[in-house]
Coordinates of N, CA and C in Angstrom, one line a residue:
X1 N 130.5 88.1 98.3 CA 129.5 87.8 99.1 C 128.2 87.5 98.3
X2 N 127.2 87.0 99.0 CA 125.9 86.7 98.4 C 124.8 87.4 99.1
X3 N 123.9 88.0 98.4 CA 122.7 88.6 99.0 C 121.5 87.7 98.8
X4 N 120.8 87.4 99.9 CA 119.6 86.5 99.8 C 118.4 87.3 100.3
X5 N 117.2 87.1 99.7 CA 116.0 87.8 100.2 C 114.8 86.8 100.0
X6 N 114.0 86.7 101.1 CA 112.8 85.9 101.1 C 111.7 86.9 101.4
X7 N 110.7 86.9 100.5 CA 109.5 87.8 100.7 C 108.2 87.1 100.6
X8 N 107.3 87.4 101.5 CA 105.9 86.9 101.5 C 105.0 88.1 101.3
X9 N 104.1 88.0 100.3 CA 103.2 89.0 100.0 C 101.8 88.4 100.0
X10 N 100.8 89.1 100.6 CA 99.4 88.6 100.6 C 98.5 89.8 100.5
X11 N 97.3 89.5 99.9 CA 96.3 90.5 99.8 C 95.3 90.4 101.0
X12 N 95.1 91.5 101.7 CA 94.2 91.6 102.8 C 93.1 92.6 102.6
X13 N 92.2 92.2 101.7 CA 91.1 93.1 101.3 C 91.6 94.2 100.4
X14 N 91.4 95.4 100.8 CA 91.7 96.6 99.9 C 93.2 96.9 99.9
X15 N 94.0 96.3 100.8 CA 95.4 96.5 100.9 C 96.2 95.2 100.8
X16 N 97.5 95.4 100.4 CA 98.4 94.2 100.4 C 99.4 94.4 101.5
X17 N 99.9 93.3 102.0 CA 100.9 93.3 103.0 C 102.1 92.4 102.6
X18 N 103.3 92.9 102.7 CA 104.5 92.2 102.3 C 105.5 92.3 103.4
X19 N 106.2 91.1 103.7 CA 107.2 91.0 104.6 C 108.4 90.4 104.0
X20 N 109.6 91.1 104.1 CA 110.8 90.6 103.4 C 111.9 90.5 104.5
X21 N 112.7 89.4 104.4 CA 113.8 89.2 105.2 C 115.1 89.1 104.3
X22 N 116.1 89.9 104.6 CA 117.3 89.9 103.8 C 118.5 89.4 104.6
X23 N 119.5 88.9 103.9 CA 120.8 88.5 104.5 C 121.9 88.7 103.5
X24 N 123.1 89.1 104.0 CA 124.3 89.2 103.2 C 125.3 88.2 103.8
X25 N 125.7 87.3 103.0 CA 126.6 86.2 103.5 C 127.9 86.4 102.8
X26 N 129.0 86.2 103.5 CA 130.3 86.3 103.0 C 130.9 84.9 102.8
X27 N 131.2 84.6 101.5 CA 131.6 83.2 101.2 C 133.1 83.2 100.7
X28 N 133.9 84.2 101.0 CA 135.3 84.2 100.6 C 136.2 84.3 101.8
X29 N 137.4 84.1 101.6 CA 138.4 84.1 102.7 C 139.4 85.2 102.6
X30 N 139.0 86.3 102.1 CA 139.9 87.5 102.0 C 140.0 88.1 103.4
X31 N 140.8 89.2 103.5 CA 141.0 89.9 104.8 C 139.7 90.7 105.1
X32 N 138.9 90.9 104.2 CA 137.7 91.7 104.4 C 136.4 90.8 104.4
X33 N 135.7 90.9 105.5 CA 134.5 90.1 105.7 C 133.3 91.0 105.8
X34 N 132.2 90.8 105.1 CA 131.0 91.6 105.2 C 129.8 90.7 105.4
X35 N 129.0 91.0 106.5 CA 127.8 90.3 106.8 C 126.7 91.3 107.1
X36 N 125.5 90.9 107.0 CA 124.4 91.8 107.3 C 123.1 91.1 107.3
X37 N 122.1 91.7 107.8 CA 120.7 91.2 107.9 C 119.7 92.3 107.9
X38 N 118.5 92.1 107.5 CA 117.5 93.1 107.5 C 116.1 92.6 107.3
X39 N 115.1 93.4 107.7 CA 113.7 93.0 107.5 C 113.0 94.3 107.1
X40 N 111.9 94.0 106.3 CA 111.0 95.2 105.9 C 109.6 94.7 105.9
X41 N 108.7 95.6 106.4 CA 107.3 95.4 106.3 C 106.7 96.5 105.4
X42 N 105.9 96.1 104.4 CA 105.2 97.0 103.5 C 103.7 96.8 103.6
X43 N 103.0 97.9 103.6 CA 101.5 97.9 103.5 C 101.1 98.9 102.5
X44 N 100.3 98.4 101.5 CA 99.9 99.3 100.4 C 99.1 98.6 99.4
X45 N 99.1 99.1 98.2 CA 98.4 98.6 97.0 C 99.3 98.2 95.9
X46 N 99.0 97.1 95.2 CA 99.8 96.6 94.1 C 101.0 95.8 94.4
X47 N 101.2 95.4 95.7 CA 102.4 94.6 96.0 C 102.3 93.2 95.5
X48 N 101.1 92.6 95.7 CA 100.9 91.2 95.2 C 101.0 91.1 93.7
X49 N 100.4 92.0 93.0 CA 100.4 92.0 91.5 C 101.8 92.1 91.0
X50 N 102.5 93.1 91.6 CA 103.9 93.3 91.1 C 104.8 92.1 91.4
X51 N 104.6 91.4 92.5 CA 105.4 90.2 92.9 C 105.1 89.0 92.0
X52 N 103.8 89.0 91.4 CA 103.4 87.9 90.5 C 103.8 88.2 89.1
X53 N 104.6 89.3 88.9 CA 105.1 89.6 87.5 C 104.1 90.4 86.7
X54 N 103.1 90.9 87.3 CA 102.1 91.7 86.5 C 102.5 93.1 86.3
X55 N 103.7 93.5 86.8 CA 104.1 94.9 86.6 C 103.2 95.8 87.4
X56 N 102.6 96.7 86.7 CA 101.6 97.6 87.3 C 102.2 98.6 88.3
X57 N 101.3 99.4 88.9 CA 101.8 100.5 89.8 C 101.6 100.0 91.2
X58 N 102.4 100.5 92.1 CA 102.2 100.1 93.5 C 102.5 101.4 94.4
X59 N 101.9 101.5 95.5 CA 102.2 102.5 96.5 C 102.1 101.9 97.8
X60 N 103.0 102.1 98.7 CA 103.0 101.5 100.0 C 103.8 102.3 101.0
X61 N 103.5 102.1 102.3 CA 104.3 102.6 103.4 C 105.2 101.5 103.9
X62 N 106.3 101.8 104.4 CA 107.2 100.7 104.9 C 107.9 101.1 106.2
X63 N 108.3 100.1 106.9 CA 109.2 100.2 108.0 C 110.3 99.2 107.8
X64 N 111.6 99.5 108.0 CA 112.6 98.6 107.7 C 113.8 98.7 108.8
X65 N 114.5 97.6 108.9 CA 115.6 97.6 109.8 C 116.7 96.8 109.1
X66 N 117.9 97.4 109.0 CA 119.1 96.8 108.4 C 120.3 96.9 109.2
X67 N 121.1 95.9 109.4 CA 122.3 95.9 110.1 C 123.4 95.3 109.3
X68 N 124.6 95.9 109.2 CA 125.7 95.4 108.4 C 127.0 95.6 109.2
X69 N 127.8 94.6 109.1 CA 129.1 94.6 109.7 C 130.2 94.4 108.7
X70 N 131.3 95.2 108.7 CA 132.4 95.0 107.8 C 133.6 94.9 108.7
X71 N 134.3 93.8 108.5 CA 135.5 93.5 109.3 C 136.7 93.4 108.4
X72 N 137.8 94.1 108.8 CA 139.0 94.1 108.0 C 140.2 93.6 108.9
X73 N 140.8 92.5 108.5 CA 141.9 92.0 109.4 C 143.2 91.8 108.5
X74 N 144.0 92.9 108.3 CA 145.2 92.7 107.5 C 146.1 91.6 108.0
X75 N 146.7 90.9 107.2 CA 147.6 89.8 107.6 C 146.8 88.5 108.0
X76 N 145.5 88.5 107.9 CA 144.7 87.4 108.3 C 145.0 86.1 107.5
X77 N 145.4 86.3 106.2 CA 145.7 85.1 105.4 C 147.1 84.7 105.2
X78 N 148.0 85.5 105.9 CA 149.4 85.2 105.8 C 149.8 84.3 107.0
X79 N 150.4 83.1 106.7 CA 150.9 82.2 107.7 C 152.0 82.9 108.5
X80 N 151.9 82.8 109.8 CA 153.0 83.3 110.7 C 153.0 84.8 110.9
X81 N 151.8 85.5 110.5 CA 151.8 86.9 110.7 C 151.9 87.3 112.2
X82 N 152.8 88.2 112.5 CA 153.1 88.5 113.9 C 152.1 89.5 114.4
X83 N 151.6 90.4 113.6 CA 150.7 91.4 114.0 C 149.4 91.4 113.2
X84 N 148.3 91.3 113.9 CA 147.0 91.3 113.2 C 146.1 92.4 113.9
X85 N 145.9 93.5 113.2 CA 145.1 94.6 113.7 C 143.7 94.5 113.0
X86 N 142.7 94.2 113.8 CA 141.4 94.0 113.3 C 140.5 95.3 113.4
X87 N 139.9 95.7 112.4 CA 139.0 96.9 112.4 C 137.6 96.4 112.0
X88 N 136.6 96.8 112.7 CA 135.2 96.4 112.4 C 134.3 97.7 112.4
X89 N 133.5 97.8 111.4 CA 132.5 98.9 111.3 C 131.1 98.2 111.3
X90 N 130.3 98.7 112.2 CA 128.9 98.2 112.2 C 128.0 99.3 112.0
X91 N 127.0 99.2 111.1 CA 126.0 100.2 110.8 C 124.6 99.6 110.9
X92 N 123.8 100.2 111.7 CA 122.4 99.8 111.9 C 121.5 100.9 111.4
X93 N 120.6 100.6 110.5 CA 119.6 101.6 110.0 C 118.2 101.2 110.4
X94 N 117.4 102.1 110.8 CA 116.0 102.0 111.0 C 115.3 103.0 110.2
X95 N 114.4 102.7 109.4 CA 113.7 103.7 108.5 C 112.2 103.4 108.3
X96 N 111.6 104.5 108.0 CA 110.1 104.5 107.7 C 109.8 105.5 106.6
X97 N 108.9 105.1 105.7 CA 108.6 106.0 104.6 C 107.5 105.5 103.7
X98 N 107.5 106.2 102.6 CA 106.5 105.8 101.6 C 107.1 105.7 100.2
X99 N 106.7 104.7 99.4 CA 107.2 104.4 98.1 C 106.1 104.4 97.0
X100 N 106.4 104.9 95.9 CA 105.5 104.9 94.7 C 106.3 104.2 93.6
X101 N 105.8 103.2 93.0 CA 106.4 102.5 91.9 C 105.5 102.5 90.6
X102 N 106.0 103.1 89.5 CA 105.2 103.1 88.3 C 106.2 103.0 87.1
X103 N 105.8 102.0 86.2 CA 106.5 101.8 85.0 C 108.0 101.6 85.2
X104 N 108.4 100.8 86.2 CA 109.8 100.5 86.5 C 110.6 101.6 87.2
X105 N 109.9 102.7 87.6 CA 110.6 103.8 88.3 C 110.0 103.7 89.7
X106 N 110.9 103.7 90.7 CA 110.6 103.6 92.1 C 111.1 104.9 92.8
X107 N 110.2 105.6 93.5 CA 110.5 106.8 94.2 C 110.1 106.6 95.7
X108 N 111.1 106.9 96.6 CA 110.8 106.8 98.0 C 111.2 108.0 98.8
X109 N 110.4 108.3 99.8 CA 110.7 109.3 100.8 C 110.8 108.6 102.1
X110 N 111.9 108.8 102.9 CA 112.0 108.1 104.1 C 112.7 108.9 105.2
X111 N 112.4 108.5 106.4 CA 113.2 109.1 107.6 C 114.0 107.9 108.1
X112 N 115.3 108.2 108.3 CA 116.3 107.1 108.7 C 117.0 107.5 110.0
X113 N 117.1 106.6 110.9 CA 117.9 106.7 112.1 C 119.1 105.7 111.9
X114 N 120.3 106.2 112.0 CA 121.5 105.4 111.8 C 122.4 105.4 113.0
X115 N 122.8 104.2 113.4 CA 123.7 104.0 114.5 C 125.0 103.3 113.9
X116 N 126.1 103.9 114.1 CA 127.3 103.3 113.6 C 128.4 103.3 114.7
X117 N 129.2 102.2 114.7 CA 130.3 102.1 115.6 C 131.5 101.5 114.9
X118 N 132.7 102.0 115.2 CA 133.9 101.5 114.6 C 134.8 101.0 115.7
X119 N 135.3 99.8 115.6 CA 136.2 99.2 116.6 C 137.5 98.9 116.0
X120 N 138.6 99.5 116.6 CA 139.9 99.3 116.1 C 140.7 98.8 117.3
X121 N 141.1 97.6 117.2 CA 141.8 97.0 118.4 C 140.8 97.0 119.6
X122 N 141.2 97.7 120.7 CA 140.4 97.7 121.9 C 139.6 99.0 122.0
X123 N 139.7 99.9 121.0 CA 138.9 101.2 121.1 C 137.7 101.1 120.2
X124 N 136.6 101.8 120.7 CA 135.3 101.8 120.0 C 134.9 103.3 119.9
X125 N 134.5 103.7 118.7 CA 133.9 105.0 118.5 C 132.5 104.9 117.9
X126 N 131.5 105.5 118.6 CA 130.1 105.4 118.2 C 129.6 106.7 117.7
X127 N 128.7 106.6 116.7 CA 128.1 107.9 116.1 C 126.6 107.6 115.8
X128 N 125.7 108.5 116.2 CA 124.3 108.3 115.8 C 123.9 109.5 115.0
X129 N 123.0 109.3 114.0 CA 122.5 110.4 113.2 C 121.1 110.0 112.7
X130 N 120.4 111.0 112.3 CA 119.1 110.8 111.7 C 118.9 111.8 110.6
X131 N 118.2 111.4 109.5 CA 118.0 112.3 108.3 C 116.8 111.8 107.5
X132 N 116.3 112.7 106.7 CA 115.3 112.3 105.8 C 115.9 112.3 104.4
X133 N 115.4 111.4 103.5 CA 116.0 111.3 102.2 C 115.0 110.9 101.1
X134 N 115.4 111.2 99.9 CA 114.6 110.8 98.7 C 115.5 109.9 97.8
X135 N 114.9 108.8 97.4 CA 115.7 107.9 96.5 C 114.8 107.7 95.3
X136 N 115.4 107.6 94.1 CA 114.7 107.2 92.9 C 115.5 106.1 92.2
X137 N 114.9 105.0 91.9 CA 115.5 103.8 91.3 C 114.8 103.5 90.0
X138 N 115.6 103.3 88.9 CA 115.0 103.0 87.6 C 115.4 101.5 87.4
X139 N 114.4 100.7 87.2 CA 114.6 99.2 86.9 C 114.5 99.0 85.4
X140 N 115.5 98.2 85.0 CA 115.5 97.9 83.5 C 115.3 96.5 83.3

């Protein structure tokens, strides 16, 4: 699959605003198909400078929404398959938090609400959860 992202960042006086739209496209014909979409709004400092390749530090608050679907259909590529059992897992995340980025290291603290559902044939199982988390990413 292919991940695409379009981001617009602008300076609004003492703060910067950034809006990103993401998509996951599946371009193969295997039995497993993955698609997704998401959006993120960031408000803080250093966003425009970082996007223009200036590096530097940034700190911002964000709200984000991501949805992903994974579909598995065994036998989908075999001609004359008599039985095709399709399974689909959908996950939707809504999150809000704060991120600090300095010298290529990004640290985030976020609250996440996750909705997931699994459909196998005609049955669907749903599950909701919420949690707080910390992530650290090192960019090279």
